[in-house]
Coordinates of C-alpha atoms in Angstrom, one line a residue:
M94 CA -36.8 9.7 -33.5
G95 CA -34.5 11.3 -36.3
D96 CA -34.6 8.0 -38.3
L97 CA -38.6 7.8 -37.9
L98 CA -38.7 11.5 -39.5
Q99 CA -35.9 10.7 -42.0
R100 CA -38.1 8.1 -43.4
T101 CA -41.5 9.8 -43.7
T102 CA -40.5 13.2 -44.6
L103 CA -38.2 12.4 -47.7
P104 CA -39.5 14.2 -50.9
G105 CA -42.1 12.0 -52.4
V106 CA -43.2 10.1 -49.2
F107 CA -46.2 12.3 -48.6
P108 CA -46.6 14.2 -52.0
C109 CA -49.0 16.9 -50.8
L110 CA -46.9 18.0 -47.9
G111 CA -44.1 19.5 -50.3
Q112 CA -46.0 22.6 -51.3
T113 CA -46.2 26.1 -49.9
V114 CA -49.1 27.7 -48.9
N115 CA -49.4 31.5 -48.7
G116 CA -45.8 31.6 -49.5
A117 CA -44.6 29.5 -46.4
P118 CA -43.8 25.8 -46.4
L119 CA -47.2 23.9 -45.4
A120 CA -47.4 22.9 -41.8
Y121 CA -50.1 20.6 -42.0
L122 CA -51.6 20.4 -38.3
D123 CA -55.2 19.1 -38.9
N124 CA -54.5 15.5 -38.8
A125 CA -57.3 14.6 -36.2
A126 CA -59.8 15.6 -39.2
T127 CA -57.7 13.9 -41.9
T128 CA -54.1 12.7 -42.5
H129 CA -52.4 12.7 -45.6
I130 CA -51.7 9.6 -47.8
P131 CA -48.1 8.2 -48.6
L132 CA -47.0 7.5 -52.1
A133 CA -46.7 3.7 -51.2
V134 CA -50.6 3.7 -50.5
L135 CA -51.4 5.8 -53.6
D136 CA -49.2 3.1 -55.6
A137 CA -51.0 0.1 -54.1
M138 CA -54.3 1.5 -55.1
S139 CA -53.2 2.6 -58.7
A140 CA -51.7 -0.7 -59.2
F141 CA -55.1 -2.4 -58.3
E142 CA -57.2 -0.1 -60.6
G143 CA -54.5 -0.3 -63.4
R144 CA -54.5 -4.2 -63.6
H145 CA -57.0 -6.0 -61.4
R146 CA -60.0 -3.7 -61.5
S147 CA -63.1 -6.1 -61.5
N148 CA -66.0 -7.0 -59.4
I149 CA -65.5 -9.4 -56.4
H150 CA -67.0 -12.6 -55.3
R151 CA -69.3 -13.4 -58.2
G152 CA -67.0 -13.8 -61.1
V153 CA -65.2 -16.8 -62.5
H154 CA -62.7 -14.9 -64.7
T155 CA -59.2 -14.1 -63.9
L156 CA -59.5 -10.4 -62.9
S157 CA -62.7 -11.2 -60.6
Q158 CA -60.5 -13.7 -58.9
R159 CA -57.5 -11.4 -58.6
A160 CA -59.8 -8.5 -57.1
T161 CA -61.5 -11.0 -54.7
D162 CA -58.2 -12.3 -53.5
A163 CA -57.0 -8.5 -52.9
F164 CA -60.0 -7.7 -51.0
E165 CA -60.1 -10.7 -48.8
Q166 CA -56.3 -10.3 -48.2
A167 CA -57.0 -6.6 -47.2
R168 CA -59.5 -7.9 -44.6
T169 CA -57.1 -10.5 -43.2
D170 CA -54.2 -7.9 -43.0
L171 CA -56.7 -5.5 -41.2
K172 CA -57.7 -8.1 -38.8
R173 CA -54.2 -8.8 -37.9
F174 CA -53.7 -5.0 -37.5
V175 CA -56.6 -4.6 -35.0
G176 CA -55.6 -7.9 -33.3
A177 CA -58.8 -9.7 -34.2
G178 CA -58.9 -13.3 -33.3
A179 CA -60.9 -16.3 -34.3
A180 CA -63.9 -15.1 -32.5
H181 CA -64.0 -11.7 -34.3
E182 CA -65.1 -10.5 -37.9
L183 CA -64.3 -7.4 -39.8
V184 CA -66.7 -5.4 -41.9
F185 CA -65.6 -3.0 -44.4
T186 CA -67.5 0.3 -44.3
S187 CA -67.2 3.8 -45.6
G188 CA -65.9 5.3 -42.3
T189 CA -66.3 5.4 -38.7
T190 CA -69.6 7.3 -38.9
D191 CA -71.1 4.4 -41.3
A192 CA -69.9 1.7 -38.7
L193 CA -71.3 3.4 -35.8
N194 CA -74.7 4.0 -37.5
M195 CA -74.7 0.4 -38.7
V196 CA -74.4 -0.6 -34.8
A197 CA -77.0 1.7 -33.5
N198 CA -79.4 1.4 -36.2
G199 CA -78.9 -2.4 -36.6
L200 CA -79.6 -2.9 -32.9
A201 CA -82.9 -0.6 -33.2
A202 CA -84.2 -1.9 -36.4
A203 CA -86.8 -4.9 -36.6
G204 CA -85.4 -7.8 -38.8
E205 CA -86.6 -11.4 -39.0
G206 CA -87.8 -10.7 -35.3
P207 CA -88.4 -7.7 -33.2
A208 CA -85.6 -5.1 -32.7
W209 CA -82.9 -6.3 -30.2
L210 CA -83.3 -2.9 -28.2
Q211 CA -86.6 -2.5 -26.4
P212 CA -88.6 0.1 -24.6
G213 CA -87.0 0.7 -21.1
D214 CA -83.7 -0.6 -22.1
E215 CA -80.7 1.8 -21.2
L216 CA -77.8 3.1 -23.4
V217 CA -75.0 4.6 -21.7
V218 CA -72.7 7.0 -24.0
S219 CA -69.7 8.8 -22.8
G220 CA -69.8 12.6 -22.7
L221 CA -66.5 12.8 -24.8
E222 CA -68.0 11.5 -27.9
H223 CA -67.9 12.8 -31.5
H224 CA -71.6 13.5 -32.7
A225 CA -71.0 10.1 -34.9
N226 CA -71.1 8.3 -31.5
L227 CA -73.8 10.1 -30.1
V228 CA -76.5 11.1 -32.7
P229 CA -77.1 7.4 -33.7
W230 CA -77.7 6.3 -30.2
Q231 CA -80.2 9.3 -29.7
Q232 CA -81.8 8.2 -32.7
A233 CA -81.9 4.4 -31.5
A234 CA -83.4 5.5 -28.2
R235 CA -86.2 7.6 -29.9
R236 CA -87.0 4.8 -32.3
T237 CA -87.0 1.8 -29.7
G238 CA -88.3 3.7 -26.6
A239 CA -84.8 3.0 -24.8
R240 CA -83.5 5.6 -22.4
L241 CA -80.1 7.3 -23.2
R242 CA -77.8 8.1 -20.4
I243 CA -74.8 10.2 -20.5
L244 CA -71.4 9.3 -18.7
R245 CA -70.4 12.8 -18.1
P246 CA -66.8 13.8 -17.6
D247 CA -65.4 16.0 -14.7
A248 CA -64.6 19.6 -15.1
Q249 CA -61.0 18.8 -16.6
G250 CA -62.7 16.5 -19.2
R251 CA -61.9 13.3 -17.7
L252 CA -64.2 10.1 -17.4
H253 CA -64.0 8.0 -14.0
V254 CA -64.7 4.2 -13.7
D255 CA -66.6 4.8 -10.4
D256 CA -69.0 7.1 -12.3
L257 CA -69.8 4.5 -15.0
A258 CA -70.3 2.0 -12.0
R259 CA -72.9 4.2 -10.7
L260 CA -74.9 4.5 -14.1
L261 CA -74.9 0.8 -14.8
T262 CA -78.2 -1.3 -14.3
P263 CA -79.6 -4.5 -15.3
R264 CA -81.3 -2.6 -18.1
T265 CA -78.0 -1.1 -19.6
M266 CA -77.8 -2.9 -23.0
V267 CA -75.1 -0.7 -24.6
F268 CA -72.0 1.3 -23.5
A269 CA -70.3 3.6 -26.1
V270 CA -67.1 5.3 -25.6
T271 CA -64.1 6.8 -27.6
A272 CA -60.6 5.8 -27.5
C273 CA -59.6 9.3 -27.7
A274 CA -61.6 12.5 -27.5
N275 CA -61.1 14.4 -30.9
A276 CA -62.1 17.6 -29.3
T277 CA -59.8 17.7 -26.4
G278 CA -57.2 15.0 -26.8
E279 CA -58.5 13.2 -23.7
R280 CA -57.7 9.6 -23.5
P281 CA -60.1 7.9 -21.4
P282 CA -59.3 4.7 -19.6
Y283 CA -61.4 2.8 -21.9
E284 CA -60.0 -0.5 -21.3
D285 CA -61.2 -0.5 -17.7
L286 CA -64.6 1.3 -18.7
L287 CA -65.2 -1.3 -21.6
A288 CA -64.4 -4.1 -18.9
L289 CA -66.8 -2.8 -16.5
A290 CA -69.8 -2.6 -18.9
S291 CA -69.1 -5.9 -20.4
E292 CA -69.3 -7.5 -17.0
A293 CA -72.3 -5.8 -16.3
G294 CA -74.0 -7.4 -19.5
A295 CA -73.8 -4.6 -21.9
L296 CA -72.7 -4.5 -25.5
T297 CA -69.5 -2.4 -25.8
V298 CA -68.8 0.1 -28.6
L299 CA -65.3 1.7 -29.1
D300 CA -64.7 4.8 -31.5
A301 CA -61.3 4.1 -32.3
A302 CA -60.8 6.9 -35.0
Q303 CA -58.4 9.0 -33.0
A304 CA -56.3 6.1 -31.9
V305 CA -56.0 3.6 -34.9
A306 CA -53.0 5.8 -36.4
H307 CA -50.5 5.3 -33.5
E308 CA -52.1 3.6 -30.6
A309 CA -54.3 1.0 -32.2
P310 CA -56.4 -0.7 -29.8
Q311 CA -56.0 -4.7 -29.9
L312 CA -59.5 -6.4 -29.8
M313 CA -58.1 -9.5 -28.4
A314 CA -57.0 -7.6 -25.3
L315 CA -60.2 -5.6 -24.7
A316 CA -64.0 -6.4 -23.5
C317 CA -65.2 -4.9 -26.7
D318 CA -68.0 -6.2 -28.9
F319 CA -67.7 -3.4 -31.8
M320 CA -64.9 -1.4 -32.7
A321 CA -64.9 1.5 -35.6
F322 CA -62.3 3.4 -37.5
S323 CA -61.7 5.4 -40.5
G324 CA -59.0 5.0 -43.2
H325 CA -58.6 8.6 -43.8
K326 CA -57.3 9.2 -39.9
M327 CA -54.4 6.6 -40.5
Y328 CA -52.7 7.6 -43.8
G329 CA -55.4 5.9 -45.9
P330 CA -58.0 6.8 -48.5
M331 CA -61.2 8.5 -47.6
G332 CA -64.7 6.8 -47.8
T333 CA -62.9 3.7 -46.2
G334 CA -63.4 2.2 -42.8
V335 CA -64.0 -0.8 -40.5
L336 CA -66.4 -2.1 -38.0
A337 CA -64.8 -5.1 -36.1
G338 CA -65.9 -6.9 -33.3
R339 CA -67.3 -10.3 -32.0
R340 CA -68.9 -12.4 -34.5
K341 CA -71.7 -13.2 -31.9
S342 CA -72.3 -9.4 -31.4
L343 CA -72.1 -8.6 -35.1
E344 CA -74.7 -11.2 -35.8
R345 CA -77.2 -9.4 -33.5
L346 CA -77.2 -6.6 -36.1
T347 CA -80.3 -6.5 -38.5
P348 CA -78.7 -5.9 -42.1
L349 CA -79.5 -2.4 -43.3
R350 CA -78.3 -2.4 -46.8
F351 CA -80.0 -5.1 -49.0
G352 CA -79.1 -6.4 -52.5
G353 CA -76.3 -8.2 -54.2
D354 CA -73.7 -10.3 -52.4
M355 CA -75.4 -10.0 -48.8
V356 CA -78.1 -12.6 -49.7
E357 CA -78.0 -16.4 -49.4
R358 CA -81.1 -17.3 -51.1
V359 CA -84.0 -14.9 -52.4
G360 CA -87.6 -15.8 -53.7
E361 CA -90.1 -13.6 -55.0
Q362 CA -91.4 -12.9 -51.4
D363 CA -88.7 -13.3 -49.2
A364 CA -84.7 -13.9 -48.8
T365 CA -82.3 -15.3 -46.3
F366 CA -79.0 -13.7 -45.5
A367 CA -75.5 -14.7 -46.1
P368 CA -73.1 -15.2 -43.2
L369 CA -70.9 -12.6 -41.8
P370 CA -69.3 -10.5 -43.0
A371 CA -71.2 -10.5 -46.2
R372 CA -74.8 -10.0 -44.7
L373 CA -73.4 -6.5 -43.7
E374 CA -71.5 -5.6 -47.0
G375 CA -74.5 -5.3 -49.4
G376 CA -73.5 -4.1 -53.0
T377 CA -70.3 -3.3 -54.9
P378 CA -67.5 -2.6 -52.1
N379 CA -64.9 0.0 -52.4
V380 CA -62.2 -2.7 -53.4
A381 CA -59.6 -0.3 -54.0
G382 CA -60.1 1.5 -51.1
A383 CA -59.9 -1.7 -49.0
V384 CA -56.6 -2.3 -50.6
G385 CA -55.3 1.3 -49.9
L386 CA -56.6 0.7 -46.1
A387 CA -54.5 -2.4 -46.0
G388 CA -51.6 -0.6 -47.4
A389 CA -51.9 2.2 -44.9
A390 CA -51.8 -0.2 -42.0
A391 CA -48.6 -2.0 -43.6
F392 CA -47.1 1.7 -43.7
I393 CA -47.9 2.2 -39.9
E394 CA -46.2 -1.1 -38.9
Q395 CA -43.2 -0.6 -41.1
T396 CA -42.6 2.9 -39.7
G397 CA -43.2 1.2 -36.1
R398 CA -46.3 1.9 -33.8
G399 CA -44.0 2.6 -30.8
A400 CA -41.9 5.1 -32.7
I401 CA -45.0 6.8 -34.1
D402 CA -46.6 6.9 -30.6
A403 CA -43.3 8.3 -28.9
H404 CA -43.2 11.0 -31.6
L405 CA -46.6 12.1 -31.4
R406 CA -46.7 12.3 -27.5
A407 CA -43.4 14.5 -27.6
L408 CA -45.1 16.7 -30.1
R409 CA -48.2 17.1 -28.1
A410 CA -46.3 17.8 -24.9
H411 CA -44.2 20.6 -26.8
A412 CA -47.1 22.1 -28.4
A413 CA -49.3 22.0 -24.9
N414 CA -46.4 23.5 -22.9
G415 CA -45.7 26.3 -25.5
L416 CA -49.2 27.4 -26.2
A417 CA -49.9 27.2 -22.3
A418 CA -46.9 29.7 -21.7
L419 CA -48.7 32.2 -23.8
D420 CA -50.6 35.1 -22.0
G421 CA -54.4 34.2 -22.2
V422 CA -54.2 31.0 -23.7
T423 CA -55.8 28.0 -22.0
V424 CA -55.0 24.4 -23.3
L425 CA -57.7 21.8 -22.6
A426 CA -56.8 18.6 -21.0
P427 CA -53.4 19.7 -20.3
H428 CA -52.8 16.4 -18.3
A429 CA -53.6 14.2 -21.3
R430 CA -50.5 12.3 -22.7
G431 CA -51.6 9.7 -24.9
S432 CA -53.0 11.6 -27.7
A433 CA -51.8 13.6 -30.8
I434 CA -54.5 16.5 -30.1
V435 CA -53.9 20.0 -28.6
S436 CA -57.0 22.0 -28.4
F437 CA -57.0 25.5 -26.8
V438 CA -58.8 28.7 -26.5
A439 CA -57.6 32.2 -26.3
R440 CA -59.0 35.2 -24.1
S441 CA -60.3 38.0 -26.6
A442 CA -59.6 35.9 -29.7
H443 CA -62.2 33.9 -31.7
P444 CA -60.8 30.6 -33.0
H445 CA -61.8 31.5 -36.7
D446 CA -59.7 34.6 -36.6
L447 CA -56.7 32.5 -35.1
G448 CA -57.1 29.8 -37.6
T449 CA -57.2 32.4 -40.5
L450 CA -54.1 34.3 -39.5
L451 CA -52.1 31.1 -38.9
D452 CA -53.2 29.9 -42.5
E453 CA -51.8 33.3 -43.7
R454 CA -48.4 31.8 -42.2
G455 CA -49.0 28.3 -43.9
I456 CA -50.0 26.5 -40.7
A457 CA -53.3 24.5 -40.9
V458 CA -55.5 23.8 -37.9
R459 CA -59.0 23.2 -37.1
T460 CA -61.5 25.6 -35.7
G461 CA -64.8 25.3 -34.3
H462 CA -66.9 22.7 -32.1
H463 CA -65.1 19.6 -33.9
C464 CA -68.5 17.7 -33.9
A465 CA -68.5 17.4 -30.3
Q466 CA -70.7 20.3 -29.1
P467 CA -72.1 18.8 -26.1
L468 CA -68.9 18.1 -24.6
L469 CA -67.9 21.7 -25.0
D470 CA -71.0 22.9 -23.7
H471 CA -70.3 20.6 -20.6
L472 CA -67.0 22.2 -20.0
G473 CA -68.6 25.9 -20.4
L474 CA -66.7 26.5 -23.7
G475 CA -67.5 27.7 -27.1
P476 CA -65.6 26.8 -30.2
T477 CA -61.7 26.1 -29.8
T478 CA -58.5 25.9 -31.9
R479 CA -57.1 22.5 -32.4
A480 CA -53.7 21.3 -33.5
S481 CA -53.4 17.7 -34.1
F482 CA -50.2 15.7 -35.3
A483 CA -49.0 13.1 -37.6
L484 CA -45.9 11.1 -37.9
Y485 CA -44.4 13.5 -40.7
N486 CA -45.1 16.5 -38.3
T487 CA -41.8 18.0 -36.9
H488 CA -40.9 20.1 -33.5
E489 CA -39.8 23.0 -35.8
E490 CA -43.5 22.9 -36.9
V491 CA -44.7 23.0 -33.3
E492 CA -42.4 26.2 -32.7
R493 CA -44.1 27.8 -35.8
L494 CA -47.4 27.0 -34.4
V495 CA -46.7 28.6 -31.1
A496 CA -45.1 31.7 -32.6
G497 CA -47.8 32.0 -35.0
V498 CA -50.5 31.9 -32.1
A499 CA -48.4 34.5 -30.3
Q500 CA -48.5 36.9 -33.4
A501 CA -52.0 36.2 -34.1
L502 CA -53.0 37.4 -30.7
E503 CA -51.0 40.6 -30.8
V504 CA -52.9 41.5 -34.0
L505 CA -56.3 40.6 -32.6
R506 CA -55.6 42.5 -29.3

């Protein structure tokens, strides 16, 4: 593990992390919201912008051809990164939210025929979800007359396969679940849940935003029709993301963004759409972002997914144990082992106050509902404090976090 840290914390590898905040070295523990970006990824994007910047697919000149090659190579590299096979396709998006909206709205919208979702159909969404994997399905149900059902977690925030089995019916058309709950760090048995829903005939949707940076799900091994993730959660650029999935499932989606490069033929009164993935990528894409996203995937692979995963599990366990030992602190999902997230509540201390006092010591955490208010309501909780780890974090920073929380609680009491 020392080798991993040596390779990733050298000066210049992550330029933003070398600064001080409020007179203390920055301990950045808000990685579930956004990870930092390594110099290698910045350099790859800068090289594209400096030498190859041009619009793609439609030009015959050299720079356009270079840009097209870079964009399509990024697609190929990312398909390999997520284990997409010949039956899969990869669509570039602006992030997980964009990708999940593309699926929900694409199934709910009428295109050349009626919408795929119809009145009386059922959508099952897990109760662990970020709002981005809940609100689009709420809207899809409202627009189509489908019924939204929730796979609720137990009192400890865990999902159970038997509970899903009881929810599934012949009318279940979609099942959506996260690979890791961003509000608690719970890692549900999504492999078994997806398989069960798929066997029942439902399209399956996986939000992989919190797993892609260290435990990237492999599509070939999953009963998964659609998988979404974001670049800024995996050491890549903001405003980039991916919707990957089975080609036959992606073809069910009604295109929602019309214009250049997504059409095959256009007449005055009608148009026909291009094949995948172009039909879902209308307009000029973020080519430099795609290059940076592929560079981030390469950085993860070069560092070693197994080494990253082991390091993050150790940091999570260290933090969960240290925080739980503090008087009045309750750690959410203390049993969770497969994530890099620790959320907690402290008796008589508001999370915003804790976050502010930690920031005074140079420790960055996230406070609030974490875009998962229904889950926290279900667990009988209000806002929480969340620390989340990346490959550049250290056990010394965990010790600073625990000590900082202890001191903040003394101040607030």
